[in-house]
CSV table of C-alpha atoms and ligand atoms in Angstrom, one decimal:
chain,number,residue,atom,x,y,z
A,1022,GLU,CA,58.1,166.5,46.1
A,1023,THR,CA,57.5,162.9,47.2
A,1024,GLU,CA,54.8,162.4,49.8
A,1025,LEU,CA,56.1,162.2,53.3
A,1026,ILE,CA,52.9,161.6,55.2
A,1027,HIS,CA,49.8,159.5,54.5
A,1028,MET,CA,46.7,158.8,56.6
A,1029,PHE,CA,45.7,155.5,58.1
A,1030,LYS,CA,42.5,155.3,60.2
A,1031,GLY,CA,42.6,159.1,60.6
A,1032,ILE,CA,46.2,159.2,61.9
A,1033,PRO,CA,49.1,160.7,60.0
A,1034,PHE,CA,52.0,158.2,59.4
A,1035,THR,CA,55.2,158.8,57.5
A,1036,THR,CA,55.4,156.9,54.3
A,1037,ARG,CA,58.1,154.8,55.9
A,1038,SER,CA,55.2,152.9,57.3
A,1039,SER,CA,53.5,151.5,54.2
A,1040,LEU,CA,49.7,151.4,54.1
A,1041,GLU,CA,49.8,147.8,53.2
A,1042,LEU,CA,51.9,147.0,56.3
A,1043,LEU,CA,49.6,149.1,58.5
A,1044,LYS,CA,46.6,147.2,57.0
A,1045,SER,CA,48.1,143.8,57.7
A,1046,LEU,CA,49.4,144.5,61.2
A,1047,ASP,CA,46.5,142.7,62.8
A,1048,THR,CA,47.6,139.4,61.3
A,1049,PHE,CA,50.9,139.6,63.2
A,1050,ASP,CA,51.9,136.5,65.2
A,1051,ALA,CA,52.9,137.7,68.6
A,1052,ARG,CA,54.7,135.3,70.9
A,1053,GLU,CA,53.9,135.1,74.6
A,1054,ASP,CA,57.4,136.2,75.6
A,1055,ASP,CA,57.5,139.2,73.3
A,1056,VAL,CA,57.9,142.5,75.1
A,1057,LEU,CA,56.3,145.6,73.5
A,1058,LEU,CA,57.6,149.1,74.1
A,1059,GLY,CA,54.8,151.6,73.5
A,1060,SER,CA,55.3,155.4,73.3
A,1061,TYR,CA,54.2,158.6,71.6
A,1062,PRO,CA,57.2,160.0,69.7
A,1063,LYS,CA,59.8,161.9,71.7
A,1064,SER,CA,58.9,160.4,75.1
A,1065,GLY,CA,62.1,158.6,75.9
A,1066,THR,CA,61.8,155.5,73.8
A,1067,HIS,CA,65.5,155.1,73.1
A,1068,TRP,CA,66.4,155.7,76.7
A,1069,LEU,CA,64.0,153.0,77.8
A,1070,ALA,CA,65.2,150.6,75.1
A,1071,GLY,CA,68.8,151.2,76.1
A,1072,VAL,CA,68.0,150.4,79.7
A,1073,ILE,CA,66.1,147.2,78.7
A,1074,THR,CA,68.8,145.9,76.5
A,1075,LYS,CA,71.3,146.3,79.3
A,1076,LEU,CA,69.1,144.6,81.8
A,1077,TYR,CA,68.8,141.3,80.0
A,1078,ASN,CA,71.4,138.7,80.6
A,1079,THR,CA,70.0,136.4,78.0
A,1080,PRO,CA,70.1,137.1,74.3
A,1081,ILE,CA,67.4,139.4,73.1
A,1082,THR,CA,66.5,141.0,69.8
A,1083,LEU,CA,65.6,144.7,69.9
A,1084,THR,CA,63.7,145.1,66.6
A,1085,SER,CA,62.9,148.2,64.6
A,1086,PRO,CA,59.3,149.4,65.2
A,1087,ILE,CA,56.6,147.0,64.1
A,1088,GLU,CA,55.0,149.7,62.0
A,1089,PHE,CA,58.2,150.6,60.1
A,1090,GLY,CA,58.7,149.3,56.6
A,1091,ASP,CA,56.5,147.4,54.1
A,1092,VAL,CA,54.5,144.2,54.3
A,1093,SER,CA,57.5,142.1,54.4
A,1094,LYS,CA,58.1,143.4,57.9
A,1095,LEU,CA,55.9,140.9,59.6
A,1096,GLU,CA,57.7,138.1,57.9
A,1097,GLU,CA,61.0,139.5,59.0
A,1098,LEU,CA,59.9,139.7,62.6
A,1099,ASN,CA,58.6,136.2,62.3
A,1100,LYS,CA,62.1,134.9,61.4
A,1101,LEU,CA,63.7,136.5,64.5
A,1102,SER,CA,64.5,134.3,67.4
A,1103,SER,CA,63.0,135.0,70.8
A,1104,LYS,CA,63.1,137.0,73.0
A,1105,ARG,CA,62.0,139.9,70.9
A,1106,ILE,CA,61.7,143.5,72.2
A,1107,ILE,CA,59.4,145.3,69.8
A,1108,PRO,CA,59.0,149.1,69.9
A,1109,THR,CA,56.0,150.9,68.5
A,1110,HIS,CA,54.4,154.4,68.3
A,1111,LEU,CA,51.0,152.9,67.7
A,1112,ASP,CA,47.9,153.8,69.7
A,1113,TYR,CA,46.8,151.0,72.0
A,1114,ASN,CA,43.8,150.2,69.9
A,1115,MET,CA,45.9,149.8,66.7
A,1116,LEU,CA,48.1,147.1,68.2
A,1117,PRO,CA,48.1,143.7,66.6
A,1118,SER,CA,45.4,141.9,68.6
A,1119,ASN,CA,47.7,138.9,69.3
A,1120,PHE,CA,49.8,141.0,71.6
A,1121,LYS,CA,46.6,141.5,73.7
A,1122,ASN,CA,45.3,137.9,73.4
A,1123,LYS,CA,48.6,136.5,74.4
A,1124,ASN,CA,49.0,138.8,77.3
A,1125,CYS,CA,52.4,140.0,76.2
A,1126,LYS,CA,54.2,142.3,78.5
A,1127,MET,CA,54.0,145.9,77.5
A,1128,ILE,CA,55.9,148.9,78.8
A,1129,TYR,CA,54.5,152.4,78.0
A,1130,ILE,CA,56.6,155.4,78.5
A,1131,SER,CA,55.2,158.9,78.5
A,1132,ARG,CA,56.4,162.4,79.1
A,1133,ASN,CA,55.1,165.9,79.9
A,1134,PRO,CA,53.5,166.7,76.5
A,1135,LYS,CA,54.9,170.2,76.7
A,1136,ASP,CA,58.4,168.8,76.5
A,1137,THR,CA,57.3,166.2,74.0
A,1138,ALA,CA,56.0,169.0,71.8
A,1139,VAL,CA,59.3,170.9,72.0
A,1140,SER,CA,61.3,167.8,71.3
A,1141,MET,CA,59.1,166.9,68.3
A,1142,TYR,CA,59.4,170.4,66.9
A,1143,HIS,CA,63.2,170.1,66.8
A,1144,TYR,CA,62.9,166.6,65.4
A,1145,TYR,CA,60.7,168.0,62.6
A,1146,LYS,CA,63.3,170.5,61.7
A,1147,GLU,CA,66.2,168.0,61.6
A,1148,ASN,CA,64.4,164.9,60.2
A,1149,PRO,CA,64.2,164.7,56.4
A,1150,HIS,CA,61.4,162.2,56.7
A,1151,LEU,CA,59.1,164.8,58.3
A,1152,PRO,CA,57.3,167.7,56.6
A,1153,THR,CA,58.8,171.2,56.9
A,1154,VAL,CA,57.7,173.4,59.7
A,1155,ASP,CA,58.6,177.1,59.6
A,1156,THR,CA,58.2,178.2,63.2
A,1157,TRP,CA,57.6,177.0,66.7
A,1158,THR,CA,54.3,179.0,66.7
A,1159,ALA,CA,53.1,177.0,63.6
A,1160,PHE,CA,54.2,173.7,65.1
A,1161,PHE,CA,52.6,174.4,68.5
A,1162,ASP,CA,49.2,174.7,66.8
A,1163,LEU,CA,49.7,171.6,64.7
A,1164,PHE,CA,50.7,169.6,67.8
A,1165,LEU,CA,47.6,170.7,69.8
A,1166,GLU,CA,45.4,169.9,66.8
A,1167,GLY,CA,46.9,166.4,66.5
A,1168,ASP,CA,48.0,167.3,63.0
A,1169,VAL,CA,51.4,165.8,63.5
A,1170,VAL,CA,52.9,162.4,62.8
A,1171,CYS,CA,51.3,159.7,65.0
A,1172,GLY,CA,48.3,162.0,65.6
A,1173,SER,CA,47.1,163.6,68.8
A,1174,TRP,CA,49.2,163.2,71.9
A,1175,PHE,CA,46.0,163.1,74.0
A,1176,ASP,CA,44.4,160.3,72.0
A,1177,HIS,CA,47.6,158.3,72.1
A,1178,PHE,CA,48.0,158.7,75.9
A,1179,LEU,CA,44.4,158.1,76.7
A,1180,SER,CA,44.3,154.9,74.6
A,1181,TRP,CA,47.1,153.5,76.7
A,1182,GLU,CA,46.0,154.9,80.0
A,1183,GLU,CA,42.8,153.0,79.7
A,1184,HIS,CA,44.9,149.8,80.2
A,1185,LYS,CA,47.2,151.1,82.9
A,1186,ASN,CA,45.9,148.6,85.4
A,1187,ASP,CA,46.2,145.6,83.1
A,1188,LYS,CA,48.6,143.2,84.8
A,1189,ASN,CA,50.8,142.9,81.7
A,1190,ILE,CA,51.3,146.6,81.4
A,1191,LEU,CA,53.9,148.8,83.1
A,1192,PHE,CA,53.4,152.6,82.9
A,1193,LEU,CA,56.5,154.7,83.1
A,1194,PHE,CA,57.3,158.5,83.0
A,1195,TYR,CA,60.3,160.2,81.6
A,1196,GLU,CA,60.4,162.6,84.5
A,1197,ASP,CA,60.6,159.7,87.0
A,1198,MET,CA,63.5,158.3,85.1
A,1199,LYS,CA,65.3,161.7,85.3
A,1200,LYS,CA,64.5,162.0,89.0
A,1201,ASP,CA,65.5,158.5,90.1
A,1202,LEU,CA,66.7,156.2,87.3
A,1203,PRO,CA,67.8,153.3,89.6
A,1204,LYS,CA,64.3,153.2,91.0
A,1205,THR,CA,62.8,152.9,87.5
A,1206,VAL,CA,65.4,150.3,86.4
A,1207,LYS,CA,64.5,148.3,89.5
A,1208,GLU,CA,60.8,148.5,88.7
A,1209,ILE,CA,61.4,147.4,85.1
A,1210,SER,CA,63.6,144.5,86.3
A,1211,VAL,CA,60.8,143.3,88.6
A,1212,PHE,CA,58.2,143.6,85.9
A,1213,LEU,CA,60.3,141.6,83.4
A,1214,ASP,CA,61.4,139.0,86.0
A,1215,ILE,CA,65.0,139.8,85.7
A,1216,ASP,CA,67.3,139.2,88.7
A,1217,ILE,CA,69.7,141.9,89.1
A,1218,SER,CA,72.0,143.3,91.9
A,1219,ASP,CA,72.1,146.9,93.1
A,1220,ASP,CA,75.6,147.2,91.7
A,1221,ASP,CA,74.5,146.1,88.3
A,1222,ILE,CA,71.6,148.6,88.4
A,1223,GLN,CA,74.1,151.4,89.3
A,1224,ASP,CA,76.2,150.3,86.3
A,1225,ILE,CA,73.3,150.3,83.9
A,1226,CYS,CA,72.3,153.8,85.1
A,1227,LYS,CA,75.8,155.1,84.5
A,1228,LYS,CA,75.8,153.7,81.0
A,1229,SER,CA,72.3,155.0,80.3
A,1230,SER,CA,73.0,158.7,81.1
A,1231,PHE,CA,72.2,161.2,78.3
A,1232,SER,CA,75.8,162.0,77.7
A,1233,GLU,CA,76.9,158.3,77.6
A,1234,MET,CA,74.2,157.4,75.2
A,1235,LYS,CA,74.9,160.4,73.0
A,1236,ASN,CA,78.6,159.7,73.0
A,1237,ASP,CA,77.8,156.1,72.0
A,1238,THR,CA,76.5,157.3,68.7
A,1239,GLU,CA,79.8,159.0,68.0
A,1240,LYS,CA,81.8,155.8,68.5
A,1241,GLU,CA,83.2,154.1,65.5
A,1242,ASN,CA,82.0,150.7,66.5
A,1243,SER,CA,78.4,151.8,67.2
A,1244,ASP,CA,75.7,151.2,64.6
A,1245,PRO,CA,74.4,154.7,63.9
A,1246,SER,CA,71.7,153.4,61.5
A,1247,HIS,CA,69.5,151.6,64.0
A,1248,THR,CA,66.8,153.3,65.9
A,1249,VAL,CA,63.6,152.3,67.6
A,1250,CYS,CA,61.7,155.1,65.9
A,1251,ALA,CA,59.8,154.6,62.6
A,1252,LEU,CA,60.6,158.2,61.7
A,1253,THR,CA,64.3,157.9,61.3
A,1254,SER,CA,67.2,155.4,61.2
A,1255,ASN,CA,69.7,158.0,62.2
A,1256,ARG,CA,70.5,157.7,65.9
A,1257,LYS,CA,72.3,161.0,65.9
A,1258,LEU,CA,68.9,162.8,65.5
A,1259,ILE,CA,67.7,161.3,68.8
A,1260,PHE,CA,69.9,162.8,71.5
A,1261,ARG,CA,69.2,166.5,71.5
A,1262,LYS,CA,69.1,167.9,75.1
A,1263,GLY,CA,67.6,165.3,77.4
A,1264,THR,CA,66.2,167.6,80.0
A,1265,VAL,CA,63.0,168.2,81.9
A,1266,GLY,CA,61.3,171.6,81.3
A,1267,ASP,CA,62.8,172.7,78.1
A,1268,TRP,CA,59.2,173.9,77.2
A,1269,LYS,CA,59.9,176.9,79.4
A,1270,ASN,CA,62.4,178.1,76.8
A,1271,HIS,CA,59.9,177.9,74.0
A,1272,PHE,CA,56.3,178.4,75.2
A,1273,THR,CA,55.0,182.0,75.5
A,1274,PRO,CA,52.8,182.7,78.5
A,1275,LYS,CA,49.8,182.8,76.1
A,1276,GLN,CA,50.7,179.4,74.5
A,1277,ASN,CA,51.0,178.0,78.0
A,1278,LEU,CA,47.6,179.1,78.9
A,1279,LYS,CA,46.1,177.7,75.7
A,1280,PHE,CA,48.0,174.4,76.2
A,1281,GLU,CA,46.7,174.1,79.7
A,1282,GLU,CA,43.2,174.9,78.8
A,1283,ILE,CA,43.1,172.1,76.1
A,1284,PHE,CA,45.1,169.7,78.3
A,1285,ASN,CA,42.6,170.2,81.2
A,1286,GLU,CA,39.6,169.6,78.9
A,1287,LYS,CA,41.0,166.6,77.1
A,1288,MET,CA,42.4,165.0,80.2
A,1289,LYS,CA,39.5,165.7,82.5
A,1290,LEU,CA,38.9,162.0,83.0
A,1291,SER,CA,42.5,161.0,83.3
A,1292,LYS,CA,43.8,159.9,86.6
A,1293,MET,CA,47.4,160.6,85.6
A,1294,ALA,CA,47.0,164.2,84.4
A,1295,LYS,CA,48.7,165.6,87.4
A,1296,ARG,CA,51.8,163.6,86.8
A,1297,LEU,CA,52.2,165.0,83.3
A,1298,THR,CA,52.3,168.8,83.6
A,1299,TYR,CA,53.9,171.3,85.8
B,2410,LIG,S1,61.7,158.8,69.1
B,2410,LIG,O1,62.4,159.3,67.9
B,2410,LIG,O2,60.3,159.2,69.1
B,2410,LIG,O3,61.9,157.4,69.3
B,2410,LIG,O4,62.3,159.6,70.3
B,2410,LIG,P1,62.4,159.2,71.8
B,2410,LIG,O5,63.6,158.3,72.0
B,2410,LIG,O6,61.1,158.7,72.3
B,2410,LIG,O7,62.7,160.5,72.6
B,2410,LIG,C1,63.8,161.4,72.3
B,2410,LIG,C2,64.0,162.3,73.5
B,2410,LIG,O8,64.5,161.5,74.6
B,2410,LIG,C3,65.8,162.2,75.0
B,2410,LIG,N1,66.7,161.2,75.5
B,2410,LIG,C4,67.2,161.1,76.8
B,2410,LIG,N2,66.9,161.9,77.8
B,2410,LIG,C5,67.6,161.6,79.0
B,2410,LIG,N3,68.5,160.6,79.1
B,2410,LIG,C6,68.8,159.8,78.1
B,2410,LIG,N4,69.7,158.8,78.2
B,2410,LIG,C7,68.1,160.1,76.8
B,2410,LIG,N5,68.2,159.5,75.6
B,2410,LIG,C8,67.3,160.2,74.8
B,2410,LIG,C9,66.2,162.8,73.7
B,2410,LIG,O9,67.2,163.8,74.0
B,2410,LIG,C10,64.9,163.4,73.2
B,2410,LIG,O10,64.5,164.5,74.0
B,2410,LIG,P2,64.9,166.1,73.7
B,2410,LIG,O11,64.1,166.9,74.7
B,2410,LIG,O12,64.6,166.4,72.3
B,2410,LIG,O13,66.3,166.2,74.0
């Protein structure tokens, strides 16, 4: 069986991110007007990317993730015209330093890790680029140990949270988007300096609903082979359920207790912990 996962700086990556690329990421030439979309897998990346592409009235290029591919990736990105929207599942401290030096705008989206875990479990089952997991119980333990692709949810979140007050970073939550999408879209437009009317915001929200986005993948003229996740190019794998609280259909009471115990310990210094679980 071909190797699906390899380690880089202690973090499991799929072999779709070549080690050579990962090693050379830091040489990437970011541009001042690049926008980076950061997320741990299964946090709402495609939803956010969909909203952003609809917000821009000037031509933009939504790229595949910066860590996806082989070393030629950086050259490919180099050739693209501005403005580039670049998604990534990298930890903050693994980002090419030029994004930081040049003060590029970054949007980080996060989600209740219980729902993220459940979403990731289903993704593991469907996605041929990820190792086989037999049961939810087995996956639950792997997730809490950080023994899954992209590593520990906690480390990832905390690496980004450390920069939540940086002027060039906007922090978003999946649950806020579910609760009041127009409000989040407005927030994003202000952050990205995009002028937009309330009517246009309503229109974007309509087109960004779960059902609309899922249906889009079924349309003949859609490109089903483009994703913003380094773990698949198949858009059909992305739109599963799109709800808040699906963890309640998976977690046993005992698992919930264990999760909360570890969450409280790992997140004890986090100012955002309360927004993430319920
Ligand atoms: S990936 O592969 O890591 O980039 O996945 P990501 O896009 O971050 O997250 C996938 C989950 O987001 C849900 N999703 C949505 N929810 C609500 N509204 C919209 N429009 C939407 N689009 C995607 C998707 O269904 C995955 O969550 P689950 O819980 O598995 O359904």
